[in-house]
mmCIF file of C-alpha atoms and ligand atoms in Angstrom:
data_model
loop_
_atom_site.group_PDB
_atom_site.id
_atom_site.type_symbol
_atom_site.label_atom_id
_atom_site.label_comp_id
_atom_site.label_asym_id
_atom_site.label_seq_id
_atom_site.Cartn_x
_atom_site.Cartn_y
_atom_site.Cartn_z
ATOM 1 C CA MET C 114 61.040 -2.132 43.899
ATOM 2 C CA SER C 115 60.464 1.217 42.280
ATOM 3 C CA PHE C 116 59.226 2.746 39.017
ATOM 4 C CA LYS C 117 60.033 5.869 37.010
ATOM 5 C CA ALA C 118 57.432 8.605 36.589
ATOM 6 C CA GLU C 119 58.209 11.177 33.891
ATOM 7 C CA TYR C 120 56.410 14.363 35.016
ATOM 8 C CA LEU C 121 55.445 16.522 31.999
ATOM 9 C CA TRP C 122 54.303 20.136 32.118
ATOM 10 C CA ILE C 123 53.792 23.159 29.905
ATOM 11 C CA ASP C 124 56.138 26.077 30.498
ATOM 12 C CA GLY C 125 55.861 29.871 30.156
ATOM 13 C CA THR C 126 57.818 30.388 26.930
ATOM 14 C CA ARG C 127 56.294 33.154 24.795
ATOM 15 C CA PRO C 128 54.718 33.420 22.367
ATOM 16 C CA THR C 129 54.434 29.616 22.266
ATOM 17 C CA ALA C 130 54.783 27.481 25.372
ATOM 18 C CA LYS C 131 57.071 24.454 25.361
ATOM 19 C CA LEU C 132 56.915 21.078 27.051
ATOM 20 C CA ARG C 133 59.249 20.262 29.939
ATOM 21 C CA SER C 134 59.731 17.031 31.873
ATOM 22 C CA LYS C 135 61.747 15.422 34.637
ATOM 23 C CA THR C 136 61.896 12.021 36.248
ATOM 24 C CA LYS C 137 60.753 10.993 39.700
ATOM 25 C CA ILE C 138 61.509 7.566 41.201
ATOM 26 C CA LEU C 139 58.571 6.220 43.184
ATOM 27 C CA ALA C 140 58.068 3.108 45.293
ATOM 28 C CA ASP C 141 55.927 0.407 43.676
ATOM 29 C CA GLY C 142 52.254 1.109 44.195
ATOM 30 C CA ALA C 143 52.868 4.701 45.349
ATOM 31 C CA GLU C 144 50.277 7.375 44.522
ATOM 32 C CA LEU C 145 51.527 10.094 42.170
ATOM 33 C CA PRO C 146 52.448 12.932 44.539
ATOM 34 C CA LEU C 147 52.521 16.681 43.982
ATOM 35 C CA TRP C 148 56.011 17.760 42.967
ATOM 36 C CA GLY C 149 57.858 21.043 42.424
ATOM 37 C CA PHE C 150 60.193 22.742 39.972
ATOM 38 C CA ASP C 151 62.194 25.901 39.439
ATOM 39 C CA GLY C 152 59.823 28.294 37.674
ATOM 40 C CA SER C 153 62.583 30.842 37.115
ATOM 41 C CA SER C 154 64.120 28.465 34.566
ATOM 42 C CA THR C 155 60.882 28.016 32.602
ATOM 43 C CA GLN C 156 59.743 31.646 32.344
ATOM 44 C CA GLN C 157 57.075 31.011 34.971
ATOM 45 C CA ALA C 158 58.541 32.773 38.036
ATOM 46 C CA GLU C 159 61.142 35.249 39.281
ATOM 47 C CA GLY C 160 64.313 33.902 40.870
ATOM 48 C CA ASN C 161 63.469 35.234 44.333
ATOM 49 C CA SER C 162 60.281 33.136 44.618
ATOM 50 C CA SER C 163 60.856 30.439 42.071
ATOM 51 C CA ASP C 164 59.048 27.372 43.456
ATOM 52 C CA LEU C 165 56.034 26.147 41.512
ATOM 53 C CA VAL C 166 53.936 23.031 41.994
ATOM 54 C CA LEU C 167 53.266 20.134 39.614
ATOM 55 C CA LYS C 168 49.892 18.473 40.081
ATOM 56 C CA PRO C 169 49.391 15.165 38.191
ATOM 57 C CA VAL C 170 46.179 15.247 36.129
ATOM 58 C CA PHE C 171 46.639 12.489 33.534
ATOM 59 C CA SER C 172 48.956 9.494 33.400
ATOM 60 C CA CYS C 173 49.599 6.640 30.990
ATOM 61 C CA PRO C 174 52.148 3.861 30.463
ATOM 62 C CA ASP C 175 55.550 5.161 29.356
ATOM 63 C CA PRO C 176 55.982 3.410 25.999
ATOM 64 C CA ILE C 177 59.684 4.276 25.814
ATOM 65 C CA ARG C 178 60.843 3.004 29.189
ATOM 66 C CA GLY C 179 58.185 0.288 29.374
ATOM 67 C CA GLY C 180 57.539 -1.902 32.431
ATOM 68 C CA ASP C 181 55.601 -0.100 35.149
ATOM 69 C CA ASP C 182 57.011 3.304 34.216
ATOM 70 C CA LEU C 183 54.577 6.157 33.585
ATOM 71 C CA LEU C 184 54.190 9.443 31.759
ATOM 72 C CA VAL C 185 52.483 11.914 34.090
ATOM 73 C CA LEU C 186 50.978 15.092 32.633
ATOM 74 C CA CYS C 187 50.679 17.871 35.217
ATOM 75 C CA GLU C 188 48.991 21.208 35.753
ATOM 76 C CA VAL C 189 51.231 23.983 37.066
ATOM 77 C CA LEU C 190 50.050 25.533 40.345
ATOM 78 C CA ASN C 191 51.295 28.328 42.587
ATOM 79 C CA THR C 192 52.481 27.300 46.033
ATOM 80 C CA ASP C 193 49.041 28.206 47.437
ATOM 81 C CA LEU C 194 47.710 25.523 45.026
ATOM 82 C CA THR C 195 45.798 28.003 42.837
ATOM 83 C CA PRO C 196 46.335 27.592 39.067
ATOM 84 C CA HIS C 197 49.431 29.397 37.762
ATOM 85 C CA ALA C 198 48.853 32.187 35.199
ATOM 86 C CA THR C 199 50.311 29.929 32.446
ATOM 87 C CA ASN C 200 47.934 27.071 33.329
ATOM 88 C CA THR C 201 45.420 27.056 30.458
ATOM 89 C CA ARG C 202 43.953 23.712 31.496
ATOM 90 C CA ALA C 203 42.260 25.120 34.594
ATOM 91 C CA PRO C 204 39.948 27.490 32.662
ATOM 92 C CA LEU C 205 39.096 24.666 30.224
ATOM 93 C CA ARG C 206 38.098 22.475 33.181
ATOM 94 C CA ALA C 207 35.465 25.018 34.204
ATOM 95 C CA VAL C 208 34.009 25.400 30.690
ATOM 96 C CA ALA C 209 34.028 21.635 30.023
ATOM 97 C CA GLU C 210 32.108 21.059 33.241
ATOM 98 C CA ARG C 211 29.629 23.863 32.522
ATOM 99 C CA PHE C 212 28.690 22.353 29.128
ATOM 100 C CA ALA C 213 29.236 18.628 29.837
ATOM 101 C CA ASN C 214 25.487 18.079 29.340
ATOM 102 C CA GLN C 215 25.961 18.802 25.594
ATOM 103 C CA GLU C 216 28.592 16.032 25.335
ATOM 104 C CA PRO C 217 31.112 18.000 23.224
ATOM 105 C CA ILE C 218 33.843 15.956 21.526
ATOM 106 C CA PHE C 219 36.870 16.922 19.406
ATOM 107 C CA GLY C 220 39.190 15.352 16.862
ATOM 108 C CA ILE C 221 42.376 17.382 16.351
ATOM 109 C CA GLU C 222 44.604 16.957 13.269
ATOM 110 C CA GLN C 223 48.142 17.781 14.381
ATOM 111 C CA GLU C 224 50.359 18.756 11.464
ATOM 112 C CA TYR C 225 54.112 19.157 11.990
ATOM 113 C CA THR C 226 57.370 19.325 10.082
ATOM 114 C CA PHE C 227 60.602 17.437 10.628
ATOM 115 C CA LEU C 228 63.586 19.765 10.434
ATOM 116 C CA LYS C 229 67.190 18.706 9.893
ATOM 117 C CA GLY C 230 69.105 21.740 11.103
ATOM 118 C CA SER C 231 66.930 24.649 10.015
ATOM 119 C CA ARG C 232 65.502 23.075 6.853
ATOM 120 C CA PRO C 233 62.620 20.664 6.352
ATOM 121 C CA LEU C 234 63.711 17.026 6.086
ATOM 122 C CA GLY C 235 63.868 16.258 2.362
ATOM 123 C CA PHE C 236 64.890 19.768 1.283
ATOM 124 C CA PRO C 237 68.252 19.343 -0.495
ATOM 125 C CA GLU C 238 71.258 21.325 0.816
ATOM 126 C CA GLY C 239 71.198 24.829 -0.615
ATOM 127 C CA GLY C 240 68.267 24.170 -2.963
ATOM 128 C CA TYR C 241 64.623 23.266 -3.140
ATOM 129 C CA PRO C 242 62.811 20.000 -3.841
ATOM 130 C CA ALA C 243 60.264 19.596 -6.655
ATOM 131 C CA PRO C 244 57.126 21.668 -5.949
ATOM 132 C CA GLN C 245 54.168 20.349 -3.956
ATOM 133 C CA GLY C 246 52.082 17.680 -5.607
ATOM 134 C CA ASP C 247 53.564 14.244 -4.965
ATOM 135 C CA TYR C 248 54.177 14.349 -1.234
ATOM 136 C CA TYR C 249 50.684 14.255 0.325
ATOM 137 C CA CYS C 250 49.993 10.642 1.340
ATOM 138 C CA GLY C 251 52.903 9.670 -0.893
ATOM 139 C CA VAL C 252 55.028 6.542 -0.966
ATOM 140 C CA GLY C 253 58.604 5.893 -2.020
ATOM 141 C CA THR C 254 62.046 7.418 -1.771
ATOM 142 C CA GLY C 255 61.942 11.051 -2.842
ATOM 143 C CA ALA C 256 58.228 11.335 -2.000
ATOM 144 C CA VAL C 257 58.258 10.906 1.792
ATOM 145 C CA PHE C 258 60.859 11.753 4.393
ATOM 146 C CA GLY C 259 60.950 10.500 7.980
ATOM 147 C CA ARG C 260 58.494 7.608 7.824
ATOM 148 C CA GLU C 261 60.515 5.509 10.290
ATOM 149 C CA ILE C 262 60.119 8.250 12.923
ATOM 150 C CA VAL C 263 56.394 8.528 12.210
ATOM 151 C CA GLU C 264 55.882 4.766 12.599
ATOM 152 C CA ARG C 265 57.802 4.678 15.873
ATOM 153 C CA HIS C 266 55.831 7.660 17.204
ATOM 154 C CA LEU C 267 52.520 6.045 16.222
ATOM 155 C CA ASP C 268 53.435 2.758 17.935
ATOM 156 C CA ARG C 269 54.393 4.647 21.079
ATOM 157 C CA CYS C 270 51.129 6.643 21.121
ATOM 158 C CA LEU C 271 49.170 3.387 20.808
ATOM 159 C CA ALA C 272 51.240 1.667 23.514
ATOM 160 C CA ALA C 273 50.588 4.625 25.811
ATOM 161 C CA GLY C 274 46.851 4.225 25.222
ATOM 162 C CA LEU C 275 46.429 7.661 23.616
ATOM 163 C CA GLY C 276 43.406 8.197 21.383
ATOM 164 C CA VAL C 277 45.405 8.556 18.177
ATOM 165 C CA CYS C 278 43.198 7.665 15.193
ATOM 166 C CA GLY C 279 45.430 8.065 12.140
ATOM 167 C CA VAL C 280 48.569 9.463 10.497
ATOM 168 C CA ASN C 281 49.384 10.721 7.002
ATOM 169 C CA ALA C 282 52.195 12.369 5.043
ATOM 170 C CA GLU C 283 51.388 16.014 4.252
ATOM 171 C CA VAL C 284 51.718 18.356 1.284
ATOM 172 C CA MET C 285 55.295 19.540 1.879
ATOM 173 C CA PRO C 286 58.357 17.247 2.095
ATOM 174 C CA GLY C 287 59.071 16.339 5.728
ATOM 175 C CA GLN C 288 55.561 17.387 6.790
ATOM 176 C CA TRP C 289 53.247 14.912 8.531
ATOM 177 C CA GLU C 290 50.011 14.734 10.488
ATOM 178 C CA PHE C 291 48.523 12.621 13.236
ATOM 179 C CA GLN C 292 44.976 12.834 14.532
ATOM 180 C CA ILE C 293 43.716 12.480 18.099
ATOM 181 C CA GLY C 294 40.068 11.907 18.972
ATOM 182 C CA ALA C 295 37.236 12.132 18.880
ATOM 183 C CA LEU C 296 37.273 12.692 22.661
ATOM 184 C CA PRO C 297 35.864 15.171 25.219
ATOM 185 C CA PRO C 298 37.761 18.473 25.528
ATOM 186 C CA LEU C 299 40.073 17.733 28.477
ATOM 187 C CA GLU C 300 40.879 14.247 27.222
ATOM 188 C CA VAL C 301 41.670 15.277 23.637
ATOM 189 C CA ALA C 302 43.904 18.110 24.833
ATOM 190 C CA ASP C 303 45.731 15.989 27.453
ATOM 191 C CA HIS C 304 46.318 13.234 24.903
ATOM 192 C CA LEU C 305 47.547 15.738 22.319
ATOM 193 C CA TRP C 306 50.075 17.279 24.723
ATOM 194 C CA VAL C 307 51.428 13.825 25.620
ATOM 195 C CA ALA C 308 51.502 12.814 21.932
ATOM 196 C CA ARG C 309 53.479 15.994 21.181
ATOM 197 C CA TRP C 310 55.955 15.143 23.937
ATOM 198 C CA LEU C 311 56.363 11.630 22.484
ATOM 199 C CA LEU C 312 56.910 13.175 19.046
ATOM 200 C CA HIS C 313 59.709 15.475 20.233
ATOM 201 C CA ARG C 314 61.206 12.656 22.288
ATOM 202 C CA THR C 315 61.103 10.204 19.380
ATOM 203 C CA ALA C 316 62.561 12.692 16.874
ATOM 204 C CA GLU C 317 65.481 13.178 19.315
ATOM 205 C CA GLU C 318 66.569 9.617 18.568
ATOM 206 C CA TYR C 319 67.019 10.549 14.894
ATOM 207 C CA GLU C 320 68.672 13.925 15.570
ATOM 208 C CA VAL C 321 65.745 15.568 13.839
ATOM 209 C CA THR C 322 63.468 18.316 15.222
ATOM 210 C CA ALA C 323 59.684 18.022 15.080
ATOM 211 C CA SER C 324 58.553 21.608 14.550
ATOM 212 C CA LEU C 325 55.052 22.984 15.142
ATOM 213 C CA ASP C 326 55.991 26.201 13.306
ATOM 214 C CA PRO C 327 52.870 27.269 11.348
ATOM 215 C CA LYS C 328 54.962 28.347 8.333
ATOM 216 C CA PRO C 329 58.233 26.358 8.465
ATOM 217 C CA ALA C 330 59.208 27.140 4.847
ATOM 218 C CA PRO C 331 58.431 30.551 3.365
ATOM 219 C CA GLY C 332 57.065 30.783 -0.155
ATOM 220 C CA ASP C 333 54.824 28.430 -2.074
ATOM 221 C CA TRP C 334 54.657 25.721 0.570
ATOM 222 C CA ASN C 335 51.705 24.782 2.774
ATOM 223 C CA GLY C 336 51.816 25.880 6.383
ATOM 224 C CA ALA C 337 51.144 23.546 9.313
ATOM 225 C CA GLY C 338 47.767 23.615 11.054
ATOM 226 C CA ALA C 339 45.757 21.835 13.696
ATOM 227 C CA HIS C 340 42.294 21.495 12.129
ATOM 228 C CA THR C 341 39.902 21.112 15.027
ATOM 229 C CA ASN C 342 36.835 18.944 14.430
ATOM 230 C CA PHE C 343 33.958 19.467 16.810
ATOM 231 C CA SER C 344 30.487 18.182 17.632
ATOM 232 C CA THR C 345 27.944 18.097 20.395
ATOM 233 C CA ARG C 346 25.342 15.366 20.823
ATOM 234 C CA ALA C 347 22.748 17.611 19.111
ATOM 235 C CA MET C 348 25.120 18.211 16.157
ATOM 236 C CA ARG C 349 25.684 14.464 15.850
ATOM 237 C CA GLU C 350 21.905 14.020 15.625
ATOM 238 C CA GLY C 351 20.741 16.870 13.369
ATOM 239 C CA TYR C 352 21.642 19.645 10.919
ATOM 240 C CA ASP C 353 20.172 22.798 12.502
ATOM 241 C CA PRO C 354 22.680 22.603 15.375
ATOM 242 C CA ILE C 355 25.511 22.291 12.806
ATOM 243 C CA ILE C 356 24.423 25.594 11.256
ATOM 244 C CA THR C 357 23.939 27.200 14.684
ATOM 245 C CA ALA C 358 27.546 26.293 15.581
ATOM 246 C CA CYS C 359 28.917 27.643 12.258
ATOM 247 C CA ASP C 360 26.988 30.907 12.694
ATOM 248 C CA ALA C 361 28.071 31.248 16.345
ATOM 249 C CA LEU C 362 31.748 31.077 15.327
ATOM 250 C CA GLY C 363 31.114 33.948 12.873
ATOM 251 C CA ASP C 364 29.109 36.155 15.231
ATOM 252 C CA GLY C 365 30.344 39.682 16.112
ATOM 253 C CA ASP C 366 33.867 39.723 17.554
ATOM 254 C CA LYS C 367 34.080 35.934 17.740
ATOM 255 C CA PRO C 368 36.182 35.383 14.583
ATOM 256 C CA LEU C 369 38.939 37.711 15.814
ATOM 257 C CA GLU C 370 38.763 36.483 19.407
ATOM 258 C CA HIS C 371 39.262 32.924 18.155
ATOM 259 C CA VAL C 372 41.952 33.643 15.572
ATOM 260 C CA ARG C 373 44.000 35.683 18.061
ATOM 261 C CA ASN C 374 44.131 32.621 20.306
ATOM 262 C CA TYR C 375 44.678 29.992 17.618
ATOM 263 C CA GLY C 376 48.489 30.055 17.747
ATOM 264 C CA SER C 377 51.314 32.535 17.252
ATOM 265 C CA GLY C 378 52.067 33.617 13.678
ATOM 266 C CA ILE C 379 48.598 32.777 12.375
ATOM 267 C CA GLU C 380 48.646 35.575 9.772
ATOM 268 C CA THR C 381 51.715 33.976 8.153
ATOM 269 C CA ARG C 382 49.675 30.816 7.550
ATOM 270 C CA LEU C 383 46.076 32.024 7.041
ATOM 271 C CA THR C 384 46.880 34.015 3.921
ATOM 272 C CA GLY C 385 43.972 32.778 1.815
ATOM 273 C CA ALA C 386 46.305 30.603 -0.296
ATOM 274 C CA HIS C 387 47.386 26.985 0.364
ATOM 275 C CA GLU C 388 44.025 25.566 1.484
ATOM 276 C CA THR C 389 43.369 28.315 4.023
ATOM 277 C CA ALA C 390 40.963 31.209 4.520
ATOM 278 C CA PRO C 391 42.362 34.706 5.179
ATOM 279 C CA TRP C 392 42.828 35.208 8.935
ATOM 280 C CA ASP C 393 40.617 38.349 9.014
ATOM 281 C CA ALA C 394 37.568 36.997 7.167
ATOM 282 C CA TYR C 395 35.154 34.354 8.480
ATOM 283 C CA THR C 396 33.413 31.944 6.113
ATOM 284 C CA TYR C 397 31.953 28.475 6.316
ATOM 285 C CA GLY C 398 30.933 26.069 3.608
ATOM 286 C CA THR C 399 30.363 22.475 2.566
ATOM 287 C CA SER C 400 33.534 20.640 1.472
ATOM 288 C CA ASP C 401 35.269 24.036 1.160
ATOM 289 C CA ARG C 402 38.934 23.793 2.120
ATOM 290 C CA GLY C 403 39.244 27.534 1.501
ATOM 291 C CA ALA C 404 36.679 28.307 4.216
ATOM 292 C CA SER C 405 37.450 29.064 7.867
ATOM 293 C CA VAL C 406 35.056 26.299 8.892
ATOM 294 C CA ARG C 407 34.267 23.314 6.678
ATOM 295 C CA ILE C 408 31.173 21.140 6.826
ATOM 296 C CA PRO C 409 32.454 17.793 5.489
ATOM 297 C CA TRP C 410 30.423 16.499 2.475
ATOM 298 C CA GLN C 411 29.375 13.400 4.383
ATOM 299 C CA VAL C 412 27.945 15.624 7.120
ATOM 300 C CA ALA C 413 25.990 17.703 4.578
ATOM 301 C CA ALA C 414 24.732 14.466 2.993
ATOM 302 C CA ASP C 415 23.767 12.788 6.284
ATOM 303 C CA LYS C 416 22.381 16.068 7.668
ATOM 304 C CA LYS C 417 24.250 15.462 10.944
ATOM 305 C CA GLY C 418 27.784 15.015 12.255
ATOM 306 C CA TYR C 419 30.490 17.595 12.993
ATOM 307 C CA ILE C 420 32.275 20.711 11.746
ATOM 308 C CA GLU C 421 35.957 21.348 11.063
ATOM 309 C CA ASP C 422 37.530 24.617 12.224
ATOM 310 C CA ARG C 423 40.471 24.836 9.804
ATOM 311 C CA ARG C 424 42.021 27.951 11.339
ATOM 312 C CA PRO C 425 44.044 26.732 14.363
ATOM 313 C CA ASN C 426 47.802 26.683 13.831
ATOM 314 C CA ALA C 427 49.952 23.618 14.453
ATOM 315 C CA ASN C 428 51.322 25.487 17.492
ATOM 316 C CA VAL C 429 47.884 26.129 19.041
ATOM 317 C CA ASP C 430 47.331 25.265 22.704
ATOM 318 C CA PRO C 431 44.649 22.531 22.608
ATOM 319 C CA TYR C 432 43.384 23.645 26.046
ATOM 320 C CA VAL C 433 42.659 27.064 24.531
ATOM 321 C CA VAL C 434 41.101 26.095 21.202
ATOM 322 C CA THR C 435 38.761 23.545 22.793
ATOM 323 C CA ARG C 436 37.719 26.032 25.500
ATOM 324 C CA LEU C 437 36.904 28.760 22.971
ATOM 325 C CA ILE C 438 34.925 26.459 20.671
ATOM 326 C CA VAL C 439 32.940 24.861 23.490
ATOM 327 C CA ASP C 440 32.222 28.248 25.018
ATOM 328 C CA THR C 441 31.147 29.920 21.753
ATOM 329 C CA CYS C 442 29.183 27.036 20.227
ATOM 330 C CA CYS C 443 27.624 25.516 23.343
ATOM 331 C CA THR C 444 26.427 28.925 24.557
ATOM 332 C CA ALA C 445 24.703 29.496 21.181
ATOM 333 C CA LEU C 446 23.267 25.968 21.093
ATOM 334 C CA GLU C 447 21.877 26.436 24.586
ATOM 335 C CA LYS C 448 20.267 29.753 23.571
ATOM 336 C CA ALA C 449 18.765 28.095 20.493
ATOM 337 C CA ASP C 450 17.469 25.266 22.673
ATOM 338 C CA GLN C 451 19.479 22.776 20.592
ATOM 339 C CA VAL C 452 21.069 20.721 23.351
HETATM 340 P P1 ADP Z 104 40.637 15.668 6.889
HETATM 341 O O1 ADP Z 104 39.803 15.165 5.746
HETATM 342 O O2 ADP Z 104 40.240 17.050 7.287
HETATM 343 O O3 ADP Z 104 42.104 15.506 6.668
HETATM 344 P P2 ADP Z 104 41.008 13.694 9.085
HETATM 345 O O4 ADP Z 104 40.595 12.310 8.734
HETATM 346 O O5 ADP Z 104 42.459 13.991 9.124
HETATM 347 O O6 ADP Z 104 40.200 14.730 8.128
HETATM 348 O O7 ADP Z 104 40.466 14.077 10.530
HETATM 349 C C1 ADP Z 104 39.125 14.007 10.862
HETATM 350 C C2 ADP Z 104 38.978 14.179 12.346
HETATM 351 O O8 ADP Z 104 37.604 14.355 12.649
HETATM 352 C C3 ADP Z 104 39.474 13.008 13.191
HETATM 353 O O9 ADP Z 104 40.336 13.499 14.194
HETATM 354 C C4 ADP Z 104 38.195 12.472 13.832
HETATM 355 O O10 ADP Z 104 38.428 12.013 15.153
HETATM 356 C C5 ADP Z 104 37.341 13.713 13.872
HETATM 357 N N1 ADP Z 104 35.901 13.441 13.979
HETATM 358 C C6 ADP Z 104 35.172 12.514 13.327
HETATM 359 N N2 ADP Z 104 33.889 12.526 13.731
HETATM 360 C C7 ADP Z 104 33.786 13.512 14.668
HETATM 361 C C8 ADP Z 104 32.720 14.034 15.470
HETATM 362 N N3 ADP Z 104 31.460 13.559 15.367
HETATM 363 N N4 ADP Z 104 32.993 15.037 16.318
HETATM 364 C C9 ADP Z 104 34.228 15.546 16.408
HETATM 365 N N5 ADP Z 104 35.281 15.091 15.690
HETATM 366 C C10 ADP Z 104 35.066 14.081 14.821
HETATM 367 MN MN1 MN Z 105 43.648 15.440 8.063
HETATM 368 MN MN1 MN Z 106 46.282 17.945 7.029
HETATM 369 MN MN1 MN Z 107 41.415 18.652 8.029
#
């Protein structure tokens, strides 16, 4: 007997990489082998030396095919087995290992928008729906759009064993969110990439697109983000490390270095309106949804917990945002002897 392994990888599309996948039939009990693909069709190689290597790094039950079938997330390698230039997981591996002693964990809030054609699901043909106000966590016809897809996606994430911890309807019609975590950096990012693949794959069945565009509807509509919640063991145990991490993210060139790597089109979303901070100013504050980084009220009350970086776009690469935050904050915490 055999089983189906769906090999997933991240391509070289610019400015925002896309997911790709293909199916391999394996004999029952077989190890997951290295595999290859045509990099010239994914913007990862030239046609005259197009072979690239897929190396399985995370697998889980395939909740769509069921049985013994698997989803297999891969890193992309060159044929000499070094990480390919588009492989952002490899540099995260090094940073995660370097700071593993601080036990960093993340919860990422993935916002997204269902599109029917080029318009958000729930936007009437040729016109606009009632302004924002009733949609966030709403219920009922006319308030939410696409719930059946959301429920099916959630069930599939759970069946796959992904660390999804919640879903909610968002501020704009057709806009939703799911959260993954809290998990260590590699795990949260691997799970998020697989959850994104399941989202696109599930939306296919409804002939709807799940878009990670940070500003899917111009004008007075919220953009789509990926708020990234972060803590180390020291932050979970005391308040000084919380402040150290907030200050570290604001130090010197750090705000720009982070924002530049927080997803394409960030200046269209971080305008300072719609529950965001301006992209070129760094602030942090308690309960402040207009700050770059928010300290949740419960964290300020308990004097321990985590911080929320509200800047990352929905289209951010979770391997990149987790690497930058761990690097910036854990370096500062180590210097401050708060590990
Ligand atoms: P919001 O009020 O910003 O919408 P959510 O409930 O959507 O908040 O998301 C909160 C996120 O914070 C979840 O993904 C959760 O896993 C994460 N989280 C909770 N505690 C911690 C922690 N100690 N460290 C890192 N992330 C955490
Ligand atoms: Mn949320
Ligand atoms: Mn949200
Ligand atoms: Mn949030």
